[in-house]
XYZ file of N, CA, C and O in Angstrom:
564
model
N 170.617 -8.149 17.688
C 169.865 -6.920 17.872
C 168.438 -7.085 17.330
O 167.585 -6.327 17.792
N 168.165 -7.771 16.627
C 167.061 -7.705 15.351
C 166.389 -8.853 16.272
O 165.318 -9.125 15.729
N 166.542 -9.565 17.318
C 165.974 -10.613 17.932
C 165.666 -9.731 19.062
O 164.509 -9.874 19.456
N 166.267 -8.974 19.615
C 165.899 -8.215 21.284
C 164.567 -7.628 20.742
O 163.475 -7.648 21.310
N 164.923 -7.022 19.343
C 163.930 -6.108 18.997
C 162.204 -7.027 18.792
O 161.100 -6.646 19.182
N 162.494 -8.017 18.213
C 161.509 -9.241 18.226
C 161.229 -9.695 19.692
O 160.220 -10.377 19.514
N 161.429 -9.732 20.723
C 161.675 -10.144 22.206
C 160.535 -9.018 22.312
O 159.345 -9.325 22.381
N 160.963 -7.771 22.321
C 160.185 -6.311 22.495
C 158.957 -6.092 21.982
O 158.345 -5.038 22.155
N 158.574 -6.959 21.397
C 157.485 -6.298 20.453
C 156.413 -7.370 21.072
O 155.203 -7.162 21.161
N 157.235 -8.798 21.566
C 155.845 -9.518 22.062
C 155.863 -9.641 23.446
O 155.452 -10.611 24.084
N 156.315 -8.707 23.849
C 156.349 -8.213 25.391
C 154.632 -7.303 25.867
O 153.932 -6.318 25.634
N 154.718 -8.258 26.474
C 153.337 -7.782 27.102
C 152.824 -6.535 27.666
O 151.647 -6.228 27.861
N 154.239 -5.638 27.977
C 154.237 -4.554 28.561
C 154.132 -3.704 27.303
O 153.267 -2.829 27.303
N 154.946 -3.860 26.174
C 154.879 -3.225 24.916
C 153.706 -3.285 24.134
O 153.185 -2.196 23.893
N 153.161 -4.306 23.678
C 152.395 -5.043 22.724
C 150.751 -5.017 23.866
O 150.404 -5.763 24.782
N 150.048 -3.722 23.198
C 148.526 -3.616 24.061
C 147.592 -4.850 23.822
O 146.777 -5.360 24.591
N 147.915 -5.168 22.616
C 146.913 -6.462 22.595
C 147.554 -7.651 23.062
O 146.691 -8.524 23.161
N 148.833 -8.136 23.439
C 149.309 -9.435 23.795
C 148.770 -8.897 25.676
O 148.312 -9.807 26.367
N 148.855 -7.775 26.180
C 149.002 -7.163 27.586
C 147.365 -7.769 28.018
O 147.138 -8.661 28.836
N 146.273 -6.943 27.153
C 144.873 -7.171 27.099
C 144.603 -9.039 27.434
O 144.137 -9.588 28.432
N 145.040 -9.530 26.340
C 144.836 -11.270 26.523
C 145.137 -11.261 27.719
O 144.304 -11.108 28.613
N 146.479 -11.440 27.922
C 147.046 -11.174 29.924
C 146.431 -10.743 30.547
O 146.365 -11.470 31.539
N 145.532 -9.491 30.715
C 145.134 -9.505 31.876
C 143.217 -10.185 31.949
O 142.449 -10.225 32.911
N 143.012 -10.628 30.463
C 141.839 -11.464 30.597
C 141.988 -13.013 31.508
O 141.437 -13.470 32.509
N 142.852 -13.413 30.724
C 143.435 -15.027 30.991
C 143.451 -14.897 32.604
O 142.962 -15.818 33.258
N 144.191 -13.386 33.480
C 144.580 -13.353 34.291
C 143.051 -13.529 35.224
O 142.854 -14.381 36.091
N 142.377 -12.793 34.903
C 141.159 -12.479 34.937
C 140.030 -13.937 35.048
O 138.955 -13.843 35.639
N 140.333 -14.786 34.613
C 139.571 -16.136 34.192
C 139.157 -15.670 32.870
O 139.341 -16.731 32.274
N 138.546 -14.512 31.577
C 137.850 -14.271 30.955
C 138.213 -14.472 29.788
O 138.697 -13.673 28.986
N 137.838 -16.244 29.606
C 138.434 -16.841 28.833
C 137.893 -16.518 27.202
O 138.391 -16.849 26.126
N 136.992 -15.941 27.439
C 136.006 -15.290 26.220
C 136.530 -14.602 25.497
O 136.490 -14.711 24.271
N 137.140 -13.735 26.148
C 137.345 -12.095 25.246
C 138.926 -12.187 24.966
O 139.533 -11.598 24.072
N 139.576 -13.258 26.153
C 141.161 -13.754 25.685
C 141.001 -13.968 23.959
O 141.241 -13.294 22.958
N 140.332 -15.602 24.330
C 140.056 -16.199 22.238
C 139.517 -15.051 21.734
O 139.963 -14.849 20.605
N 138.833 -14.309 22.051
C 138.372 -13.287 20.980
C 139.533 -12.687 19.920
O 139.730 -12.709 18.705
N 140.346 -12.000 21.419
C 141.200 -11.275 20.615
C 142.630 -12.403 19.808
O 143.199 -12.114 18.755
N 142.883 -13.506 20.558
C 144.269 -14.209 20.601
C 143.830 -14.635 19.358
O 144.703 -14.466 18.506
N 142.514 -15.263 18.810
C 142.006 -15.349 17.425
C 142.580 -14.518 16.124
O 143.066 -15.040 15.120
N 142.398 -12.944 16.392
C 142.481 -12.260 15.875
C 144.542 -12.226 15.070
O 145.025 -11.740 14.047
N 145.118 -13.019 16.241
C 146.344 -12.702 15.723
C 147.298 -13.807 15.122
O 147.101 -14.850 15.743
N 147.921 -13.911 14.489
C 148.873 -14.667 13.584
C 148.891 -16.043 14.487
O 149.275 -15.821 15.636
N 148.554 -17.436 14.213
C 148.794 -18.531 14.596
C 150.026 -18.249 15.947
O 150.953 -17.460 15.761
N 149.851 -19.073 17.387
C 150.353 -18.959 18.377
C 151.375 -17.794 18.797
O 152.310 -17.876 19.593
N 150.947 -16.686 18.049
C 152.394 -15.926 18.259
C 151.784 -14.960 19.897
O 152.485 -14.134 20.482
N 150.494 -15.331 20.285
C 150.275 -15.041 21.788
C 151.218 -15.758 22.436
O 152.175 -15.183 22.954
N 151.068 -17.112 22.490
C 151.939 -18.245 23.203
C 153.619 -18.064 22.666
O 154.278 -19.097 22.784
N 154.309 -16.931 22.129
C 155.475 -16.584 22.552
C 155.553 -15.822 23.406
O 156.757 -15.572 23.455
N 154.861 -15.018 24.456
C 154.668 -14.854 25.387
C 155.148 -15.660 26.451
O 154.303 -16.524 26.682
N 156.218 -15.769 27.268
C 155.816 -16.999 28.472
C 155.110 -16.453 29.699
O 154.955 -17.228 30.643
N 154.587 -14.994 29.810
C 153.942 -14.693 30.796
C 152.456 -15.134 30.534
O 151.768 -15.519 31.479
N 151.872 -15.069 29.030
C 150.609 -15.780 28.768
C 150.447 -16.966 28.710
O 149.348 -17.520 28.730
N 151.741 -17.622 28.614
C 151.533 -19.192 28.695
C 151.478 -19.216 29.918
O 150.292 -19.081 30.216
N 152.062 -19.307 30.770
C 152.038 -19.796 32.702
C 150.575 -18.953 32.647
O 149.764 -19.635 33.274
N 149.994 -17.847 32.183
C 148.871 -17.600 32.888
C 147.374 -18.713 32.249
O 146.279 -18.955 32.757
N 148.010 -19.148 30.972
C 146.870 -19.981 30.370
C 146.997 -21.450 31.040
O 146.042 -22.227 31.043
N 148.188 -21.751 31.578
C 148.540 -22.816 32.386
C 147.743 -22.792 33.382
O 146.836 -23.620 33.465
N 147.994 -21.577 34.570
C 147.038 -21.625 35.359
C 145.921 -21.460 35.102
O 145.160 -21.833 35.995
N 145.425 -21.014 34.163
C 143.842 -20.948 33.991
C 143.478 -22.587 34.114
O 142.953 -23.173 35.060
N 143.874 -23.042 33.012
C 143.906 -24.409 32.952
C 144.295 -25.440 33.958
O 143.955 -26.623 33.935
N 144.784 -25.058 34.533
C 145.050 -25.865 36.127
C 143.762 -25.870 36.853
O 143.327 -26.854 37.451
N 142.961 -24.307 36.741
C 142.206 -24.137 37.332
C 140.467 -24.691 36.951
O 139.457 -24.905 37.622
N 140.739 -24.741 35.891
C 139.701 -25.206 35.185
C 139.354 -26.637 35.776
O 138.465 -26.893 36.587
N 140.298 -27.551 35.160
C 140.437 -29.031 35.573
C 140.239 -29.509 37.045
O 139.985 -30.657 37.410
N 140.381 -28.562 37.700
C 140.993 -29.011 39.092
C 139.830 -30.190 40.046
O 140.178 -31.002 40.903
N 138.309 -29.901 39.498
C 137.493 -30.283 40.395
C 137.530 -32.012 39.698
O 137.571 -33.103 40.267
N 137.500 -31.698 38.495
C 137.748 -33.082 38.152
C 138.834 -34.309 38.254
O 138.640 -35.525 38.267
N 140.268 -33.407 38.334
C 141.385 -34.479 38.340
C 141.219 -34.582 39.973
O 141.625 -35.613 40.509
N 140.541 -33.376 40.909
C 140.512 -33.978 42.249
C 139.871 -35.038 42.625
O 140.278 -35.732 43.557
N 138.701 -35.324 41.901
C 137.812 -36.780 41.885
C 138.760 -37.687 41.434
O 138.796 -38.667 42.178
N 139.866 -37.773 40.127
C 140.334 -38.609 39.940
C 141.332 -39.099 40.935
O 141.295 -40.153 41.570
N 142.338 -38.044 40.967
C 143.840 -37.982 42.398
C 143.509 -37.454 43.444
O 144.092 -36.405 43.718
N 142.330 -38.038 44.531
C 142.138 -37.408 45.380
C 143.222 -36.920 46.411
O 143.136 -35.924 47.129
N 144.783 -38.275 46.304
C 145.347 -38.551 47.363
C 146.588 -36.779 47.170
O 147.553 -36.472 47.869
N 145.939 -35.966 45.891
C 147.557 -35.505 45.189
C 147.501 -34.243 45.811
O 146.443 -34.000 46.392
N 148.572 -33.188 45.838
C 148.837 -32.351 46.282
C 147.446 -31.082 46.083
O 146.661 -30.849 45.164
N 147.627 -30.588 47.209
C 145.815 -29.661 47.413
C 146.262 -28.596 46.408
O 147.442 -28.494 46.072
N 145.422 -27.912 45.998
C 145.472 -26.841 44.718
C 145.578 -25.635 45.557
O 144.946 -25.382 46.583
N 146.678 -24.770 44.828
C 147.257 -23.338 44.947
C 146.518 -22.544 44.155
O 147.201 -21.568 43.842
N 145.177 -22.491 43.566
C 144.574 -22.126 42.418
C 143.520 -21.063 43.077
O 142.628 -21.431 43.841
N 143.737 -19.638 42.674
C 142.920 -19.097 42.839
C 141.572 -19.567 42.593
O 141.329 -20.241 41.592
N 140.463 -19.184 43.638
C 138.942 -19.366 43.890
C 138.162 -18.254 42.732
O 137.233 -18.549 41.981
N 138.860 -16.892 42.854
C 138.174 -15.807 42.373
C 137.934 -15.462 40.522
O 137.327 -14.508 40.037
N 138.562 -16.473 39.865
C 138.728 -16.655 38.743
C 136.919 -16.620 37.822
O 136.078 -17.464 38.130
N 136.785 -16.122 37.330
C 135.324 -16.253 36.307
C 135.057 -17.293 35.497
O 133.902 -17.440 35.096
N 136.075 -18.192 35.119
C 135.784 -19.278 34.292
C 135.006 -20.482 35.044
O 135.265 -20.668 36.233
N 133.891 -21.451 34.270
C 133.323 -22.319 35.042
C 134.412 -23.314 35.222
O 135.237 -23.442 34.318
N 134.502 -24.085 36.382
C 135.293 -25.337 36.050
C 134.024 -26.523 35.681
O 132.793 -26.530 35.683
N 135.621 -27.916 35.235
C 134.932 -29.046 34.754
C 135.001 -29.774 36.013
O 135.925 -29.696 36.823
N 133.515 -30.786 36.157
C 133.218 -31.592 36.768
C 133.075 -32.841 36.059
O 133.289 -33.854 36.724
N 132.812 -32.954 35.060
C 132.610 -33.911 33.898
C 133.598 -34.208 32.618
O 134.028 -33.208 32.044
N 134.006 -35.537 32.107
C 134.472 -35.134 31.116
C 133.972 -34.146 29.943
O 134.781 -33.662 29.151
N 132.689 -33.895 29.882
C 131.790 -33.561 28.523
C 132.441 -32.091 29.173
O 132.817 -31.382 28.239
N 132.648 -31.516 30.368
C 132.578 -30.285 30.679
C 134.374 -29.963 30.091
O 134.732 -28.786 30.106
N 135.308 -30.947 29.649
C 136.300 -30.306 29.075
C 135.881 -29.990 27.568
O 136.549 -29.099 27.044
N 135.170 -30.406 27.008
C 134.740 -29.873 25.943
C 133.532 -28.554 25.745
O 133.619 -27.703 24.860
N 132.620 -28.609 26.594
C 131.953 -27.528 26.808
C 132.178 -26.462 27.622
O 131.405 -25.526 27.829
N 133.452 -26.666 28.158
C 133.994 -25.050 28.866
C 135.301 -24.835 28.055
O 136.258 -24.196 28.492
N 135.258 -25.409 26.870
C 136.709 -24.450 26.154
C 137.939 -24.879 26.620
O 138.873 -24.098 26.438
N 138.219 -26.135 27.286
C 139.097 -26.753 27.641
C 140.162 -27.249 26.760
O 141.388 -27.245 26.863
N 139.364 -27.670 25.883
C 140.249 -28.533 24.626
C 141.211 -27.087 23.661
O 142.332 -27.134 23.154
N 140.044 -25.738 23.725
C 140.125 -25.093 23.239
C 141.527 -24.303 23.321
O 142.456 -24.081 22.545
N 141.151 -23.934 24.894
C 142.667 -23.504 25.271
C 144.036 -24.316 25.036
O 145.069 -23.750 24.677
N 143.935 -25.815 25.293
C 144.857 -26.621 24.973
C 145.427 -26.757 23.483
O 146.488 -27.233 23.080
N 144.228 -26.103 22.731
C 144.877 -25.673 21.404
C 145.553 -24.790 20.955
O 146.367 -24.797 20.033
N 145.131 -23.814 21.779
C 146.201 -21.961 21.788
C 147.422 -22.095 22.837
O 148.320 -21.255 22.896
N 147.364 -23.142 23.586
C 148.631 -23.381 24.288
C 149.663 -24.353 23.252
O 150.858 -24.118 23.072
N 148.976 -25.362 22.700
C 149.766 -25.857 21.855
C 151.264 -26.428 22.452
O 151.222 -26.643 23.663
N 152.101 -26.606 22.040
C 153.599 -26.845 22.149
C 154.080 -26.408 23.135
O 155.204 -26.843 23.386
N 153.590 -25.567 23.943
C 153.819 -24.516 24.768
C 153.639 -24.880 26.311
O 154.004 -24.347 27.359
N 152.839 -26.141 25.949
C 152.121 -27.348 27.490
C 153.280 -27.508 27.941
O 153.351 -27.443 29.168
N 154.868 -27.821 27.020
C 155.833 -28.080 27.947
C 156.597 -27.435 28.988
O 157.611 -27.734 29.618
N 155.551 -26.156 28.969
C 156.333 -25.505 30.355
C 155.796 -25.900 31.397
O 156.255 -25.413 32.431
N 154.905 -26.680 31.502
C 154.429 -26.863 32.724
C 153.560 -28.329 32.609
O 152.370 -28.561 32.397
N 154.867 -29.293 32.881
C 154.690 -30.864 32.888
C 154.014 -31.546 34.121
O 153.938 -32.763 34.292
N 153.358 -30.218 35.259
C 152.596 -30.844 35.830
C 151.022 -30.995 35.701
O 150.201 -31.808 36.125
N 150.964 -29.702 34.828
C 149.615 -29.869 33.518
C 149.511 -31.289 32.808
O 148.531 -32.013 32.637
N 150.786 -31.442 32.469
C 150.926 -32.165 31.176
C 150.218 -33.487 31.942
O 149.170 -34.033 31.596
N 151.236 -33.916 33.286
C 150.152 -34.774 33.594
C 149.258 -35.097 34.373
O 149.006 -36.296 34.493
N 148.581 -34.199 35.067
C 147.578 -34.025 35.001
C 146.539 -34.364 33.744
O 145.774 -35.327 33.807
N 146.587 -33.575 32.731
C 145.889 -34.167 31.234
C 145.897 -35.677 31.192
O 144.911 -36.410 31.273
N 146.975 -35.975 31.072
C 147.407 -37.658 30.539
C 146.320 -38.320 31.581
O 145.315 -38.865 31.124
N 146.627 -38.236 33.414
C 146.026 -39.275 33.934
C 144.361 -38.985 33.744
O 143.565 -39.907 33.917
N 143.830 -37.385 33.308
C 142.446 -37.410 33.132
C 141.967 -38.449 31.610
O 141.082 -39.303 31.663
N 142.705 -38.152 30.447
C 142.487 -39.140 29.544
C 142.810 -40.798 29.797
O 142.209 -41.732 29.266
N 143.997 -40.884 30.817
C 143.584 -42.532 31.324
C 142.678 -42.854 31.531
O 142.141 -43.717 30.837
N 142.059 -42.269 32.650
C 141.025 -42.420 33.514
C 139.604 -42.302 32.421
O 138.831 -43.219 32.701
N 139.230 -41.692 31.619
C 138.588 -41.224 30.591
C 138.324 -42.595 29.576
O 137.266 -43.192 29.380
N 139.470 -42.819 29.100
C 139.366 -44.140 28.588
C 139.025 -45.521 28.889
O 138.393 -46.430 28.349
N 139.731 -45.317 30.032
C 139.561 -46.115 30.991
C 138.250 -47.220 31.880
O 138.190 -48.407 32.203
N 137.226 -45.840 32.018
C 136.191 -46.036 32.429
C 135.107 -45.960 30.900
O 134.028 -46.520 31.091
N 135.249 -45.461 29.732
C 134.601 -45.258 28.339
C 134.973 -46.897 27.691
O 134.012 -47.566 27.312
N 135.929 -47.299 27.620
C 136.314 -48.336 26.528
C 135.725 -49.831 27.807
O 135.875 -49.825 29.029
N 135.153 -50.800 27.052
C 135.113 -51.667 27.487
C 136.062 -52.895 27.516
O 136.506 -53.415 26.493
N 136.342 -53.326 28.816
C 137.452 -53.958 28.987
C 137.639 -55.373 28.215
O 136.967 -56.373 28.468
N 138.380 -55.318 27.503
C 138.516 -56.962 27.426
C 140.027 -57.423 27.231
O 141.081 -56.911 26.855
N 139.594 -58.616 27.667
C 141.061 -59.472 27.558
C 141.772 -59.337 26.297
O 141.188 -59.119 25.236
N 143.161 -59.477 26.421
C 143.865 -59.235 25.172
C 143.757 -61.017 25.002
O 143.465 -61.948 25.753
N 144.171 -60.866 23.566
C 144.184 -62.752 23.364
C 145.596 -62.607 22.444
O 145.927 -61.916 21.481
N 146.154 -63.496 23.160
C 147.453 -64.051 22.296
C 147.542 -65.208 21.464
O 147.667 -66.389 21.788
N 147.424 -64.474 19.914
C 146.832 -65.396 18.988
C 148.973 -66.201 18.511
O 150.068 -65.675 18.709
N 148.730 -67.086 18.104
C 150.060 -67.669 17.803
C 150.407 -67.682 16.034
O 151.473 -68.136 15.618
């Protein structure tokens, strides 16, 4: 009982400020989301799973122009156009559009949606990839 009642309280329909984040995130308005999601007790937004899938898609949406340069060959994006957030074209642009940021308020929470997950991974391959200079490994005896 004492858990439904905990269930209830971070219900988005109940809880005006977990609802508000939701319909920012929903919104693209990734601004005034951190504003408020700041404001509240370490990830207890991201017990939400309606704010996680929506920070997922934000984040899907964000990335998209860039992992499309990387996977051109991969499945075409379902991602709303009408969203307010800038996307990244650049790596520097996951750090200067709040990319990393969100991936921090999603936290643990990335595992609902492992096609994010890699997505991320092959952008940091690729990232490294083309940043680190190549050299031969040497097999010392």
């Amino acid at each position: 009982n004492k858990k439904e009642h905990q269930q209830k309280l971070l219900s988005i329909d109940i809880n005006q400020k977990l609802g508000v984040c939701h319909a920012c995130i929903e919104q693209g308005n990734w601004k005034s989301a951190i504003y408020l999601i700041e404001r509240l007790p370490l990830y207890l937004a991201m017990w939400s799973q309606k704010l996680v899938d929506s920070l997922c898609r934000l984040i899907h949406y964000t990335i998209e122009p860039l992992y499309r340069h990387l996977a051109p060959r991969g499945t075409k994006p379902s991602i709303s156009s009408s969203l307010s957030t800038p996307q990244c074209h650049t790596y520097d642009d996951l750090l200067n559009l709040q990319v990393m940021k969100m991936l921090y308020t999603l936290g643990p929470q990335i595992n609902s949606d492992p096609l994010l997950f890699c997505k991320l991974v092959r952008i940091g391959k690729a990232y490294f990839k083309e940043t680190i200079p190549h050299s031969s490994p040497s097999i010392e005896g």
